[in-house]
Coordinates of C-alpha atoms and ligand atoms in Angstrom, one line a residue:
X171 CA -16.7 -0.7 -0.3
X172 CA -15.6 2.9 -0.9
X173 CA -17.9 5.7 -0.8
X174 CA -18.3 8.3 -3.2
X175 CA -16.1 11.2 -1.2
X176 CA -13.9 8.5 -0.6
X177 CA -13.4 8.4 -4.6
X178 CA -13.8 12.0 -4.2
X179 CA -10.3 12.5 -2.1
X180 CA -8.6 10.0 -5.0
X181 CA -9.5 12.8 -7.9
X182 CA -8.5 15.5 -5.8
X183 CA -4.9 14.5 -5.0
X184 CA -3.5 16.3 -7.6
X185 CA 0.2 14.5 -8.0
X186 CA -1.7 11.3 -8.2
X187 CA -3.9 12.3 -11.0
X188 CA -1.8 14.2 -13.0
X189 CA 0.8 11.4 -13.2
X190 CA -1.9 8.8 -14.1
X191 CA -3.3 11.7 -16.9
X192 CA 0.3 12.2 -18.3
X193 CA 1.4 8.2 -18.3
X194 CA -2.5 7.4 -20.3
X195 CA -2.0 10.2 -22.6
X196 CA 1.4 8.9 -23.1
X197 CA 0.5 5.0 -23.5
X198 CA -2.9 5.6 -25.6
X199 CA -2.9 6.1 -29.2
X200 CA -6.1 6.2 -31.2
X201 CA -6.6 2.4 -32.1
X202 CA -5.8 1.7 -28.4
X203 CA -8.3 -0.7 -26.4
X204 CA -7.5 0.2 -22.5
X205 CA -9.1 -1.9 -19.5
X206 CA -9.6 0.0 -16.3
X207 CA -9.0 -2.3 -13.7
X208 CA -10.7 -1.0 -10.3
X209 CA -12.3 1.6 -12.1
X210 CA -14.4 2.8 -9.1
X211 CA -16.4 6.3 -10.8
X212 CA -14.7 5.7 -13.5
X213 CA -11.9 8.4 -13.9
X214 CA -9.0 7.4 -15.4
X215 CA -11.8 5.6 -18.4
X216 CA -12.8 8.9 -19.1
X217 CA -8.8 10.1 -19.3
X218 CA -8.6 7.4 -21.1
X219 CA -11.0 7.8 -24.0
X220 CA -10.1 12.0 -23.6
X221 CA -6.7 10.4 -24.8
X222 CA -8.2 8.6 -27.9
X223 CA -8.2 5.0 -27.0
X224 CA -10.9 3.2 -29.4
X225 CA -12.1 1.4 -26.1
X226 CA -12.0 1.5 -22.5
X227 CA -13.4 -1.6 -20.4
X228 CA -14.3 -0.3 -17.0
X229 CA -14.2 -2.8 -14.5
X230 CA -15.1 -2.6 -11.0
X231 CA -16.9 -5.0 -8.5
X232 CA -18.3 -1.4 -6.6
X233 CA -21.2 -0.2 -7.6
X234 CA -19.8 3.5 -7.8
X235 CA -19.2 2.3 -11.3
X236 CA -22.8 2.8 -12.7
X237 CA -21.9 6.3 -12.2
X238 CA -19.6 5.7 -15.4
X239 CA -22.4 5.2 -17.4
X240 CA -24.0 8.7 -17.6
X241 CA -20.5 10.6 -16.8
X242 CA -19.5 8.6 -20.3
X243 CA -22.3 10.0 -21.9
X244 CA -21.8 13.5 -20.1
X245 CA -18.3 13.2 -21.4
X246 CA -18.9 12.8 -25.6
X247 CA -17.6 9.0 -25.0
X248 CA -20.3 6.9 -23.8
X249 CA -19.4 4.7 -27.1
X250 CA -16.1 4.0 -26.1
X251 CA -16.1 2.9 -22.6
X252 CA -17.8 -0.3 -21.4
X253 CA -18.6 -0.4 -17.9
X254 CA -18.6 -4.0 -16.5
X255 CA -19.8 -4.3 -13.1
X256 CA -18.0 -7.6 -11.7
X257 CA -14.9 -9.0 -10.2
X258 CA -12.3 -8.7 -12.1
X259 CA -11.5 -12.4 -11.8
X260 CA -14.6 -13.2 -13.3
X261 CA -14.1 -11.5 -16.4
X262 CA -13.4 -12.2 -20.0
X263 CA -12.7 -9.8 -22.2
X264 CA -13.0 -10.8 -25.9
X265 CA -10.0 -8.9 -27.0
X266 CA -6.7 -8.0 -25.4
X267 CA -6.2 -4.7 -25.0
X268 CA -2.8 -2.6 -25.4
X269 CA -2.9 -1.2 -21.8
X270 CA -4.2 -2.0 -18.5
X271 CA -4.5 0.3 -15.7
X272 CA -5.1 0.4 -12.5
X273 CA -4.4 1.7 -8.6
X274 CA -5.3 -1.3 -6.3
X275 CA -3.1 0.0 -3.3
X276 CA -3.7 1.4 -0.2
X277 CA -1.7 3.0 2.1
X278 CA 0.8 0.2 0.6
X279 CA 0.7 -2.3 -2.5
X280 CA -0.1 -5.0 -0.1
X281 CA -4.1 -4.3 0.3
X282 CA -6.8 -6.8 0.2
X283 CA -6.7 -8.7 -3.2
X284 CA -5.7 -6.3 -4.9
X285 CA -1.8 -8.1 -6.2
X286 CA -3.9 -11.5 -7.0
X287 CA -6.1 -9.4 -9.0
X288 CA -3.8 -7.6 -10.5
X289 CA -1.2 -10.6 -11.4
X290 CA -4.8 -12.3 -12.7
X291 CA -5.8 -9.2 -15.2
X292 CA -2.3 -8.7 -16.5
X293 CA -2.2 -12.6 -17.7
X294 CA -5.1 -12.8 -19.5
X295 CA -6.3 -9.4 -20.7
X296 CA -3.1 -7.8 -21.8
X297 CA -1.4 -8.4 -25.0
X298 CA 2.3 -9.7 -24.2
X299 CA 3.5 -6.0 -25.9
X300 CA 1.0 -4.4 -23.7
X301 CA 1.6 -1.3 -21.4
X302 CA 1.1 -1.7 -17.7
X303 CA 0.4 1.8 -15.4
X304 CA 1.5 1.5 -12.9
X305 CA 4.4 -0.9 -13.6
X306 CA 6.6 -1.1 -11.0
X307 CA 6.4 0.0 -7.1
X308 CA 9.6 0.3 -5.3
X309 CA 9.1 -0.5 -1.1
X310 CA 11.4 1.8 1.3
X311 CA 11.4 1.7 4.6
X312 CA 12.8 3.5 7.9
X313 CA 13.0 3.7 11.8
X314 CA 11.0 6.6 13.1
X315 CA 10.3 8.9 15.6
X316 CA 6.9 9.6 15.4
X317 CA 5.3 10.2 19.3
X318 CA 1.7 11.3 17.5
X319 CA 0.9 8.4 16.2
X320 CA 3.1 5.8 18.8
X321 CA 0.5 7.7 21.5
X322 CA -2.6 7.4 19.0
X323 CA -1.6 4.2 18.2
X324 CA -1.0 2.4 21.4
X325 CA -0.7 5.4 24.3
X326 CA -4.3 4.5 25.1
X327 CA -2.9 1.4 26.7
X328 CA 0.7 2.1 27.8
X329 CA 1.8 1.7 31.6
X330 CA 0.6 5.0 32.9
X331 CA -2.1 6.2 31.0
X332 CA -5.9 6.4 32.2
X333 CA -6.7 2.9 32.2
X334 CA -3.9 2.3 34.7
X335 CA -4.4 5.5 37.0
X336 CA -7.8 4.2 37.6
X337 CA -6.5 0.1 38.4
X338 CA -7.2 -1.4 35.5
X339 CA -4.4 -3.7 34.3
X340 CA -4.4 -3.6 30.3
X341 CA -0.9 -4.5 29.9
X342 CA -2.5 -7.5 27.1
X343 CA -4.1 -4.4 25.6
X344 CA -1.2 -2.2 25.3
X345 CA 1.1 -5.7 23.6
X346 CA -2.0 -6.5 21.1
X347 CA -2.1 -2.5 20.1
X348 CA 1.4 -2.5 19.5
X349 CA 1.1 -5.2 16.8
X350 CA -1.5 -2.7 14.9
X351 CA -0.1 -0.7 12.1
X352 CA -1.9 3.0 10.7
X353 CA -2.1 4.9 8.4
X354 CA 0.5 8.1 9.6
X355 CA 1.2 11.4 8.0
X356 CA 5.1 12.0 8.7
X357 CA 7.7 14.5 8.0
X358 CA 11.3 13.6 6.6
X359 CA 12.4 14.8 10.2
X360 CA 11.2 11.8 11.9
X361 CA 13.3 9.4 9.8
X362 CA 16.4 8.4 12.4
X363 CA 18.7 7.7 9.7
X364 CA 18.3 7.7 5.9
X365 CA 15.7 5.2 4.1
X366 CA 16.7 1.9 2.8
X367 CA 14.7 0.4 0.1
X368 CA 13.2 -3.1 0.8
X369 CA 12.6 -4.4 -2.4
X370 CA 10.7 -3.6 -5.9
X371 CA 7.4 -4.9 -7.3
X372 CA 8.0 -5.3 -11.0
X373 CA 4.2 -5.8 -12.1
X374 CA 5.2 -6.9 -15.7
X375 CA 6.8 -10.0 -13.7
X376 CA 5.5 -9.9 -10.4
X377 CA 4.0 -13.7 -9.7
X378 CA 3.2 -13.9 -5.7
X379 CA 1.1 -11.5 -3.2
X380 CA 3.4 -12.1 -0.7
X381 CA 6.8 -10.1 0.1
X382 CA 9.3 -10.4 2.3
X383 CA 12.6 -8.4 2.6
X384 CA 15.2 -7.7 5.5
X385 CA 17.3 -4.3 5.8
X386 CA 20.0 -2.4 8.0
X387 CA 20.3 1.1 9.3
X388 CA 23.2 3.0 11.3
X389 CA 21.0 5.1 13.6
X390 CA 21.1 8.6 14.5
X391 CA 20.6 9.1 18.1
X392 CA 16.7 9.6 19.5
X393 CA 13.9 7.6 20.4
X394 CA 12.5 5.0 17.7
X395 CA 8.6 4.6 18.2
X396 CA 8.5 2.1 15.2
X397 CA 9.0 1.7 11.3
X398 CA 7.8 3.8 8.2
X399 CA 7.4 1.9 5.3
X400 CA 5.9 3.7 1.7
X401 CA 6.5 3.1 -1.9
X402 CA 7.6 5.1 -5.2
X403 CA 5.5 4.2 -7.9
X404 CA 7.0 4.0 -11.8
X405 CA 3.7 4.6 -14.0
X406 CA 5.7 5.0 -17.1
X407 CA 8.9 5.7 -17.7
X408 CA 9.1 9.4 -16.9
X409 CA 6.3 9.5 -14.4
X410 CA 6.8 8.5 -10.6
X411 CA 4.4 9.5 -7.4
X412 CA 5.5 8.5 -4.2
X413 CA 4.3 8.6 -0.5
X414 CA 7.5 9.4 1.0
X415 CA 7.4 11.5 3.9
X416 CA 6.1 14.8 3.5
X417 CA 5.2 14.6 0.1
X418 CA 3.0 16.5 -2.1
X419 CA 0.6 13.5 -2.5
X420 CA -1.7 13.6 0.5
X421 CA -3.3 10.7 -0.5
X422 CA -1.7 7.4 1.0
X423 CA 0.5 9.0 3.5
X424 CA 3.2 6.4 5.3
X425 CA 1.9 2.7 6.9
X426 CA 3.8 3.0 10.5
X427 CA 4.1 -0.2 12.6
X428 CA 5.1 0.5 15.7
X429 CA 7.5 -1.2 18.1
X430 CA 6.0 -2.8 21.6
X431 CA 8.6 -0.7 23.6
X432 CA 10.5 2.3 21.7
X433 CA 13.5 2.1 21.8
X434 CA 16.2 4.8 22.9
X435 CA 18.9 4.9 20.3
X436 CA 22.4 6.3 20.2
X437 CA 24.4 7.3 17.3
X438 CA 26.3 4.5 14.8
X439 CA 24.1 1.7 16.9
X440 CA 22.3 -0.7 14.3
X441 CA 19.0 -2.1 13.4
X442 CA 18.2 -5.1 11.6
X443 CA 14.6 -5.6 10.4
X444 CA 12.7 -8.7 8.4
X445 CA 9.5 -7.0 7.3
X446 CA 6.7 -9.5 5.9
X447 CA 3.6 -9.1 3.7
X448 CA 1.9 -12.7 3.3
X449 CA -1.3 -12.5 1.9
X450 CA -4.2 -14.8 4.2
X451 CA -7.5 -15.2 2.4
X452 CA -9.4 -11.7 1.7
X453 CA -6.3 -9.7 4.0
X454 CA -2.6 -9.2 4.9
X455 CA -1.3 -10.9 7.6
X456 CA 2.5 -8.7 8.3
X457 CA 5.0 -9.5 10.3
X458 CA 8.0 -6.9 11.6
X459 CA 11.0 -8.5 13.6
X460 CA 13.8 -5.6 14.4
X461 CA 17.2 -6.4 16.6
X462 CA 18.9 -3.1 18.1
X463 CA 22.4 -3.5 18.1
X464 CA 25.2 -1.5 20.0
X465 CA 28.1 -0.6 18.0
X466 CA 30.2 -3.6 18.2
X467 CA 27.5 -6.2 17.3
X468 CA 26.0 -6.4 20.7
X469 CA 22.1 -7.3 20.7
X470 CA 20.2 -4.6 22.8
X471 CA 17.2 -5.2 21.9
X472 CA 14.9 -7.8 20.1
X473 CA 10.9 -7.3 19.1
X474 CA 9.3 -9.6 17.0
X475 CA 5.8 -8.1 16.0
X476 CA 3.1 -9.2 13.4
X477 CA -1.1 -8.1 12.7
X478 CA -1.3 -12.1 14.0
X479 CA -0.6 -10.9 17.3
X480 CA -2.8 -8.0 17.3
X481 CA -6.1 -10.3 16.6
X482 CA -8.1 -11.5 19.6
X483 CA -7.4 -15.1 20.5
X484 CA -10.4 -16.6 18.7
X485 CA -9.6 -14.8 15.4
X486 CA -6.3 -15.5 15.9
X487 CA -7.1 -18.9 16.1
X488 CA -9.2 -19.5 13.1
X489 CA -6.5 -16.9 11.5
X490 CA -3.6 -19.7 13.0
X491 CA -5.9 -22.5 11.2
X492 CA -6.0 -21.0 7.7
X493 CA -2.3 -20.4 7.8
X494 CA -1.7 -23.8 8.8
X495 CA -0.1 -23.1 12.2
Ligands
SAM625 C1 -8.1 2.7 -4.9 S1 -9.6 2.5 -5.7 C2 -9.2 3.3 -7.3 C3 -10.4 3.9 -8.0 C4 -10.1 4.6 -9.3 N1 -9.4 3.7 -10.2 C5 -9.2 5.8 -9.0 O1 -8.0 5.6 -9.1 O2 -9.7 6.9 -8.7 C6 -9.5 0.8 -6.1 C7 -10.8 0.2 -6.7 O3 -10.5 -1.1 -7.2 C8 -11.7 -1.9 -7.0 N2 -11.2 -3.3 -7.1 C9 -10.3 -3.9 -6.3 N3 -10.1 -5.2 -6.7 C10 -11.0 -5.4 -7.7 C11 -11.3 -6.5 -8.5 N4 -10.7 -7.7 -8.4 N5 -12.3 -6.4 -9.4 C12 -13.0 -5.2 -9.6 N6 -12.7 -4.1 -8.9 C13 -11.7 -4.2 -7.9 C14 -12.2 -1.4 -5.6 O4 -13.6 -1.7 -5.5 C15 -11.9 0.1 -5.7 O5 -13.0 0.7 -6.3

């Protein structure tokens, strides 16, 4: 559940919602019907019916959506949208409608249900000539040096710190931190070589929740605390956002999962990563396995890191039983 200044700080990144505004005006023509999926207040309905579509279905499970009802009015449009407070899973629209929209991500594609639901509303609301926005996110990826949010993320922990100045041993603390990714605001500085993309989501195809990819980099020398990942989204085809490093969209900033050791890297050494996504019930379970190589092949260095790990041994457990392991 999102809160209203939540919603709030969604409007008011300003890339984002001019490149949703310019792709709607874009896709909408005056006989358009539109469905909003994830609506939350109900912004991009009202762009939507500013644009001219005949009628917007607003759907969102939050109840931020009733808000829709009198902003629709407020706005000269509350003909034209429908506000449907449900999951989207559970509804039927009577009519297909010509574009579906939608923003379901968090920091990255892979958040809650969002993929299933997605994959579910294109299939049975949109007509097969249909516009999708957005309709393809591409996944990049990069080793990073980023001490901040390393320290933030598992300093609290590491050999050394408070915990162990004072005798406590938290060593199982610092190794289940380290399997915790966060949300990290980085510069294009702390990327130790350039990014490689991982894969693309093509939403007009895309069938599964899950994702899996594996990439290479040739290293610049420096410490790596862990790996960046972000995406660039296509809305349309002239209108991208993106949460690369450093980039004028505040909003989603970079996920960063962290290694359990950083490691110290010299120049032209390698490192391979497999980077998972798999969807397990209502959450993602990911899974980042990196192998630091020196310059003729050598392993250096092997880590093998996933959000299973992080979980305390009874949610792992149950975690272990619905995944079948
Ligand atoms: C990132 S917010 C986007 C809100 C709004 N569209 C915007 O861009 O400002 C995603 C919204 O999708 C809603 N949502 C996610 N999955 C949904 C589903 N299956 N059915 C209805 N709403 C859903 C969430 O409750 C949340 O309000």
């Amino acid at each position: 559940m999102y809160s209203l200044p939540a919603y709030g700080q969604m409007v008011a990144d300003r890339a984002r919602f001019d490149a949703y505004r310019s792709a709607l005006e874009r896709a909408i023509s005056e006989d358009c019907l539109v469905a909003d999926l994830g609506a939350g207040p109900g912004v991009f309905s009202l762009l939507a019916a500013k644009a001219g579509a005949r009628k917007v279905f607003a759907v969102e499970s939050d109840p931020s959506v009733e808000w829709l009802r009198s902003l629709a009015e407020e706005n000269g449009c509350g003909q034209r949208i429908e506000v449907i407070r449900a999951d989207s899973r559970e509804v039927h629209l009577d009519q297909p409608v010509d574009v579906l929209v939608s923003d379901l991500r968090g920091v990255l594609p892979f958040f809650g249900q969002g993929l299933l639901s997605l994959i579910d509303a294109r299939d049975r609301w949109l007509k097969p000539t249909g516009t999708l926005i957005a309709r393809a996110d591409t996944l990049w990826a990069c080793p990073v040096t980023a001490p901040f949010w390393y320290r933030r993320q598992v300093g609290a922990f590491q050999p050394g710190a408070l915990g162990q100045e004072l005798g406590l041993e938290l060593s199982i603390l610092h190794r289940a931190a380290s399997n915790h990714w966060c949300r990290a605001d980085l510069e294009p500085e702390a990327c130790r070589s350039p990014p490689e993309p991982l894969g693309r989501l093509d939403y007009l195809r895309l069938s599964t929740p899950h994702f899996e990819a594996d990439a290479e980099w040739r290293l610049t020398g420096g410490t790596v605390h862990g790996l960046a990942v972000w995406f660039d989204a296509e809305l349309d085809a002239e209108t991208t956002i993106s949460n690369r490093p450093s980039t004028s969209s505040p909003l989603y900033g970079q996920a960063f999962f962290p290694w359990s050791e950083p490691l110290e890297a010299r120049e032209g050494q390698r490192l391979e990563v497999k980077f998972e996504a798999r969807l397990v019930g209502e959450d993602y379970v990911f899974r980042w396995r990196a192998r630091h190589l020196d310059r003729h092949g050598q392993t250096l260095a092997q880590q093998d890191q996933s959000t299973f790990f992080g979980a305390p041994l009874g949610l792992g457990d149950a975690q272990a039983a619905r995944l079948g392991g």
